[in-house]
C-alpha positions as MATLAB code, in Angstrom:
seq = 'XXXXXXXXXXXXXXXXXXXXXXXXXXXXXXXXXXXXXXXXXXXXXXXXXXXXXXXXXXXXXXXXXXXXXXXXXXXXXXXXXXXXXXXXXXXXXXXXXXXXXXXXXXXXXXXXXXXXXXXXXXXXXXXXXXXXXXXXXXXXXXXXXXXXXXXXXXXXXXXXXXXXXXXXXXXXXXXXXXXXXXXXXXXXXXXXXXXXXXXXXXXXXXXXXXXXXXXXXXXXXXXXXXXXXXXXXXXXXXXXXXXXXXXXXXXXXXXXXXXXXXXXXXXXXXXXXXXXXXXXXXXXXXXXXXXXXXXXXXXXXXXXXXXXXXXXXXXXXXXXXXXXXXXXXXXXXXXXXXXXXXXXXXXXXXXXXXXXXXXXXXXXXXXXXXXXXXXXXXXXXXXXXXXXXXXXXXXXXXXXX';
ca = [
      38.316  -45.725   21.703;
      41.046  -48.315   21.470;
      43.633  -47.756   18.764;
      47.208  -48.869   18.254;
      49.581  -46.367   19.786;
      50.784  -43.401   17.761;
      51.462  -41.012   20.647;
      54.868  -42.118   21.896;
      56.676  -40.414   24.760;
      58.931  -41.371   27.631;
      58.032  -40.922   31.284;
      60.786  -40.740   33.896;
      59.912  -41.285   37.549;
      61.582  -38.562   39.635;
      60.317  -39.602   43.059;
      57.873  -42.019   44.618;
      56.879  -41.681   48.260;
      54.107  -42.071   50.813;
      52.480  -38.805   51.908;
      50.885  -39.120   55.364;
      48.618  -36.541   57.042;
      50.647  -33.623   58.386;
      49.125  -34.123   61.854;
      49.071  -37.355   63.886;
      45.647  -38.995   63.924;
      44.221  -41.844   66.013;
      44.283  -45.358   64.581;
      40.965  -47.130   64.241;
      39.006  -49.503   62.002;
      36.093  -48.057   60.018;
      32.943  -49.722   58.770;
      32.212  -49.880   55.042;
      28.540  -50.067   54.065;
      26.907  -52.659   51.837;
      26.888  -50.016   49.092;
      30.682  -49.772   49.469;
      30.931  -53.562   49.302;
      28.612  -54.151   46.333;
      30.225  -55.943   43.329;
      29.586  -52.943   41.063;
      32.191  -50.843   42.914;
      34.808  -53.473   43.671;
      36.969  -51.928   41.011;
      39.839  -49.506   40.630;
      38.969  -46.248   38.826;
      41.455  -43.935   37.134;
      41.322  -40.389   35.800;
      43.654  -38.049   33.931;
      43.355  -34.288   34.583;
      45.254  -32.142   32.064;
      46.536  -28.650   32.911;
      48.099  -26.297   30.371;
      51.078  -24.089   31.047;
      50.015  -20.443   31.405;
      51.125  -17.106   32.847;
      50.024  -18.046   36.357;
      51.219  -21.633   36.037;
      52.576  -23.320   39.145;
      56.349  -23.191   39.374;
      56.456  -26.682   40.868;
      53.098  -28.486   40.601;
      54.359  -31.686   42.232;
      55.676  -29.895   45.313;
      52.499  -27.818   45.634;
      50.214  -30.833   45.319;
      52.318  -33.017   47.613;
      52.267  -30.408   50.399;
      48.519  -29.854   49.916;
      47.969  -33.610   50.050;
      49.493  -33.884   53.518;
      47.135  -31.130   54.695;
      43.908  -32.380   53.119;
      44.528  -35.885   54.516;
      43.982  -34.478   57.992;
      40.314  -34.224   56.954;
      40.278  -37.281   54.684;
      42.421  -39.403   57.010;
      40.756  -42.743   56.047;
      42.312  -42.396   52.588;
      45.745  -42.654   54.220;
      44.815  -46.113   55.521;
      44.391  -49.538   53.956;
      41.520  -51.848   53.076;
      41.199  -55.074   55.048;
      39.088  -58.179   54.449;
      36.868  -59.473   57.220;
      36.161  -63.151   57.793;
      32.915  -62.887   55.830;
      34.803  -61.499   52.797;
      33.521  -57.958   53.174;
      35.888  -55.031   53.371;
      36.581  -52.535   56.106;
      39.115  -49.751   56.320;
      41.955  -49.632   58.796;
      43.204  -46.120   59.566;
      46.926  -46.824   59.659;
      48.077  -43.307   58.772;
      50.607  -44.768   56.327;
      49.723  -42.232   53.675;
      48.825  -41.858   50.016;
      51.244  -43.055   47.354;
      52.536  -39.988   45.498;
      54.602  -40.169   42.318;
      56.382  -37.321   40.511;
      57.409  -37.846   36.888;
      58.684  -35.929   33.860;
      57.616  -36.413   30.243;
      59.957  -35.748   27.308;
      57.282  -34.101   25.178;
      54.651  -31.363   25.182;
      50.992  -31.820   26.042;
      50.204  -31.832   22.324;
      51.335  -35.470   22.214;
      48.125  -36.354   24.090;
      45.852  -34.726   21.528;
      42.421  -34.302   23.086;
      42.671  -37.765   24.682;
      40.256  -38.927   21.991;
      42.283  -42.071   21.308;
      43.163  -44.569   24.025;
      46.887  -44.875   23.387;
      48.879  -47.577   25.228;
      51.520  -44.960   26.098;
      48.983  -43.157   28.304;
      49.434  -45.956   30.842;
      52.836  -44.482   31.683;
      51.157  -41.430   33.210;
      49.584  -43.478   35.991;
      51.194  -45.715   38.595;
      49.461  -49.095   38.618;
      49.831  -51.965   41.040;
      50.263  -55.391   39.422;
      46.923  -57.086   38.783;
      47.670  -59.843   41.304;
      48.368  -57.427   44.176;
      46.360  -58.277   47.300;
      43.643  -55.767   48.175;
      45.404  -55.125   51.504;
      48.447  -53.823   49.618;
      46.624  -51.579   47.127;
      46.438  -47.995   48.336;
      42.976  -46.355   48.405;
      44.418  -43.371   46.511;
      47.436  -43.009   44.210;
      48.407  -39.678   42.636;
      51.007  -39.185   39.907;
      51.978  -35.680   38.751;
      53.546  -35.637   35.273;
      55.532  -32.562   34.179;
      55.610  -31.892   30.403;
      58.321  -29.845   28.693;
      55.785  -27.175   27.641;
      55.072  -26.265   31.261;
      51.789  -28.137   31.395;
      51.180  -31.111   33.633;
      48.862  -34.076   34.026;
      47.554  -35.258   37.370;
      46.708  -38.959   37.208;
      44.513  -40.268   40.004;
      43.790  -43.896   40.817;
      41.266  -44.706   43.530;
      39.581  -47.730   45.024;
      35.877  -47.300   44.279;
      35.003  -49.250   47.432;
      36.205  -46.326   49.573;
      34.492  -43.475   47.734;
      32.282  -43.032   44.690;
      32.886  -40.707   41.742;
      31.400  -37.654   43.428;
      33.315  -38.520   46.559;
      36.676  -38.541   44.780;
      35.674  -35.346   42.965;
      34.967  -33.748   46.352;
      38.359  -34.935   47.654;
      40.217  -33.553   44.622;
      38.457  -30.192   44.882;
      39.473  -30.077   48.537;
      43.048  -30.954   47.556;
      43.024  -28.078   45.075;
      41.703  -25.688   47.713;
      44.488  -26.614   50.119;
      46.991  -26.066   47.299;
      45.532  -22.567   46.882;
      45.991  -21.752   50.569;
      42.670  -22.711   52.143;
      42.823  -23.509   55.854;
      40.387  -26.385   55.360;
      38.252  -27.783   52.512;
      35.122  -25.758   51.767;
      33.088  -28.977   52.056;
      34.056  -30.869   55.175;
      34.098  -34.609   54.476;
      31.726  -36.972   56.268;
      32.569  -40.677   56.689;
      29.558  -41.988   58.705;
      29.066  -45.212   56.721;
      27.096  -46.474   59.742;
      24.196  -44.401   58.428;
      23.674  -47.180   55.875;
      23.871  -50.115   58.230;
      21.109  -52.678   57.527;
      17.887  -51.775   59.294;
      18.900  -48.158   59.864;
      17.520  -46.549   56.720;
      14.365  -45.160   55.216;
      14.098  -44.078   51.595;
      12.226  -41.441   49.603;
      11.083  -42.060   46.041;
      13.799  -41.479   43.458;
      13.845  -38.499   41.157;
      13.898  -39.042   37.390;
      16.973  -37.988   35.370;
      17.926  -37.340   31.785;
      17.556  -40.406   29.513;
      17.717  -39.308   25.859;
      21.513  -39.383   25.575;
      21.607  -42.844   27.160;
      18.957  -44.034   24.704;
      20.798  -42.698   21.659;
      23.995  -44.570   22.533;
      22.046  -47.757   23.345;
      20.329  -47.765   19.965;
      23.472  -46.990   17.978;
      25.640  -49.630   19.683;
      22.990  -52.353   19.310;
      22.860  -51.673   15.562;
      26.644  -51.750   15.191;
      27.066  -55.076   16.994;
      24.423  -56.703   14.752;
      22.891  -58.519   17.702;
      20.150  -61.016   16.892;
      16.800  -59.237   16.915;
      15.356  -61.761   19.345;
      18.175  -61.471   21.889;
      17.644  -59.616   25.140;
      19.831  -56.533   25.460;
      20.172  -54.166   28.365;
      21.564  -50.802   29.372;
      23.053  -50.407   32.851;
      23.697  -47.152   34.660;
      24.407  -45.950   38.167;
      21.635  -44.151   40.033;
      22.702  -41.768   42.805;
      20.459  -42.373   45.815;
      22.192  -40.150   48.397;
      19.302  -37.680   48.495;
      16.716  -40.443   48.505;
      17.415  -41.604   52.034;
      15.313  -40.229   54.869;
      17.007  -38.192   56.141;
      19.275  -37.620   53.109;
      22.928  -38.491   53.518;
      24.718  -35.378   54.805;
      26.514  -32.893   52.602;
      30.142  -33.981   52.404;
      29.382  -37.727   52.536;
      31.940  -39.279   50.206;
      31.094  -42.955   50.458;
      29.296  -44.910   47.778;
      25.744  -43.695   47.319;
      24.859  -45.344   44.032;
      23.075  -48.505   42.938;
      23.066  -50.095   39.492;
      19.909  -50.202   37.408;
      19.410  -52.121   34.160;
      16.726  -51.512   31.542;
      16.063  -54.482   29.265;
      14.216  -55.325   26.061;
      14.885  -57.244   22.834;
      17.352  -55.977   20.233;
      14.589  -55.561   17.630;
      12.845  -52.945   19.757;
      16.054  -51.080   20.569;
      16.839  -50.784   16.862;
      13.372  -50.140   15.433;
      11.341  -48.377   18.074;
      11.486  -44.552   18.378;
      13.706  -43.053   21.070;
      10.629  -42.127   23.107;
       9.827  -45.833   23.536;
      13.308  -46.546   24.893;
      13.266  -43.439   27.091;
      10.100  -44.762   28.729;
      11.752  -48.125   29.390;
      14.650  -46.410   31.153;
      12.303  -44.166   33.135;
      10.238  -47.143   34.267;
      13.429  -48.890   35.384;
      14.386  -45.915   37.535;
      10.870  -45.684   38.969;
      11.067  -49.372   39.886;
      13.862  -48.528   42.331;
      11.284  -48.018   45.058;
      12.091  -47.356   48.677;
      11.168  -50.967   49.474;
      13.590  -52.221   46.832;
      16.452  -50.021   48.055;
      15.896  -50.997   51.658;
      15.847  -54.633   50.576;
      19.123  -54.643   48.646;
      20.964  -52.722   51.358;
      19.564  -54.845   54.177;
      20.048  -58.192   52.442;
      23.145  -57.281   50.412;
      21.634  -58.464   47.096;
      23.325  -56.633   44.239;
      23.773  -57.305   40.536;
      27.268  -58.575   39.747;
      27.375  -59.551   36.053;
      26.950  -56.255   34.200;
      30.608  -56.143   33.097;
      30.704  -59.601   31.529;
      27.711  -59.522   29.155;
      28.600  -57.919   25.817;
      24.914  -57.462   24.995;
      24.789  -55.106   27.971;
      25.974  -51.523   27.624;
      27.292  -49.723   30.731;
      26.992  -45.939   30.894;
      28.750  -43.630   33.353;
      28.370  -39.836   33.404;
      31.456  -38.018   34.703;
      30.216  -34.525   33.856;
      28.755  -33.966   37.327;
      31.546  -35.421   39.483;
      33.404  -32.133   39.952;
      36.672  -33.088   38.237;
      36.450  -30.025   35.986;
      36.508  -27.783   39.108;
      39.817  -29.096   40.492;
      42.136  -26.066   40.590;
      45.608  -26.366   42.120;
      46.390  -22.687   41.604;
      46.698  -22.237   37.840;
      43.136  -22.827   36.730;
      40.839  -25.745   36.020;
      41.849  -28.716   33.858;
      41.489  -28.261   30.116;
      40.678  -31.933   29.636;
      39.581  -34.904   31.701;
      39.490  -38.555   30.762;
      39.045  -41.931   32.410;
      41.705  -44.502   31.667;
      41.111  -48.226   32.217;
      43.763  -50.781   31.315;
      44.746  -54.270   32.312;
      47.757  -56.174   31.038;
      46.074  -56.977   27.707;
      44.334  -53.698   26.971;
      41.083  -51.955   27.910;
      39.134  -53.879   30.539;
      35.664  -52.346   30.151;
      34.865  -53.415   26.611;
      31.156  -52.598   26.890;
      31.471  -49.291   28.738;
      30.796  -45.680   27.760;
      31.761  -42.631   29.820;
      30.386  -39.138   29.205;
      32.788  -36.254   29.932;
      32.908  -32.554   29.144;
      34.586  -31.689   25.853;
      38.141  -30.291   26.079;
      38.080  -26.671   27.301;
      34.261  -26.922   27.358;
      34.133  -26.264   23.590;
      30.696  -25.209   22.380;
      29.190  -26.380   25.659;
      29.389  -29.899   24.234;
      30.412  -33.245   25.681;
      32.031  -36.397   24.386;
      31.399  -40.086   24.907;
      34.420  -42.308   25.489;
      34.008  -45.921   24.429;
      36.192  -49.010   24.708;
      35.804  -50.830   21.403;
      37.849  -51.628   18.275;
      38.369  -48.733   15.852;
      36.259  -50.272   13.073;
      33.268  -50.722   15.379;
      33.751  -47.220   16.759;
      33.732  -45.710   13.266;
      30.426  -47.466   12.569;
      29.104  -46.238   15.912;
      29.921  -42.650   14.932;
      28.000  -43.077   11.691;
      24.962  -44.492   13.501;
      24.952  -41.754   16.141;
      25.134  -39.036   13.496;
      22.282  -40.684   11.585;
      20.108  -40.830   14.707;
      20.871  -37.208   15.600;
      20.073  -36.149   12.041;
      16.798  -38.087   12.125;
      15.513  -36.773   15.429;
      17.095  -33.350   15.777;
      18.089  -31.914   12.421;
      14.984  -33.044   10.577;
      12.739  -32.330   13.520;
      11.226  -35.808   13.736;
       9.440  -36.740   16.919;
      11.461  -38.960   19.248;
];
């Protein structure tokens, strides 16, 4: 939720450097698939991983992570390269071996200044190195890592990655591998697979997609539509990423860290979203997922026809579920993160004004989760009221949904 900043702290950059793989690797140019080049993923994604100080805390987290980074890049060597544009405008990756941008910083406060990351404070931007918005894609590193030391002994690892190079599960796999190398592993437990050629047009066959959980998505869709007071006759939609890695025949191999998702959008009029029972909306979402047939998937990959306007339409809600990406399993030697949060900012503030991200609650409290939204505080307060009312109607009172 966007709110004017109350959490103020100073961040001092100690060192900024490029970390290359610790072994020399051959230079080459790698193919990026149409799924890597789709408009949906031509974005920069950012995450904050929070680690408390404890008895077995790392003496020097930045040094440990930096040394582990040089080792894990031997296996994830494309991430030490740079994106390049082809004549047709599509991207490919040049393995230059230049390295990952690594930043070490200190913070003049304790982790308590962050709270539970429930409020999107402008000061949080200081925890993450960001290239200027007008930086050419060739000059933006695929991965940037900033390690922030807090005076309490805790630290925050901020990760920025180009979604065109790997999807959410892919970056989660990379970070888990980085943590394993920090803990003394000889190699990552899951060996990474590049092999984007597997998704070259004409090379694929697809199984039918499996259905997933829809009730949480439906609840948020209904509540937000009510809060925005959208005209009852207006079309509204809910967009979400569908992982299709296991739907290919044969499935993409274990360790594949390229983009394996496509966007799906369920649509109806605002009146039905607000007034119909949740079961009605769940069925709409299920039918949308079923419509992603093997013929459809083959078609969009072969012909490169992807939706590109989901971020611009305020009547559209975009949902992303980070609970299954593996971020909560990233252990650099002192345990898993106690909190995880996305952070999206441009020069004027949050840049995904119609987005919601589901993450695990801090320290996995009560086996719950939280939804992070980018919207003004007043609207968010109304959203909370609507969500509680819907939960009370369908769960507490035992009504059918």
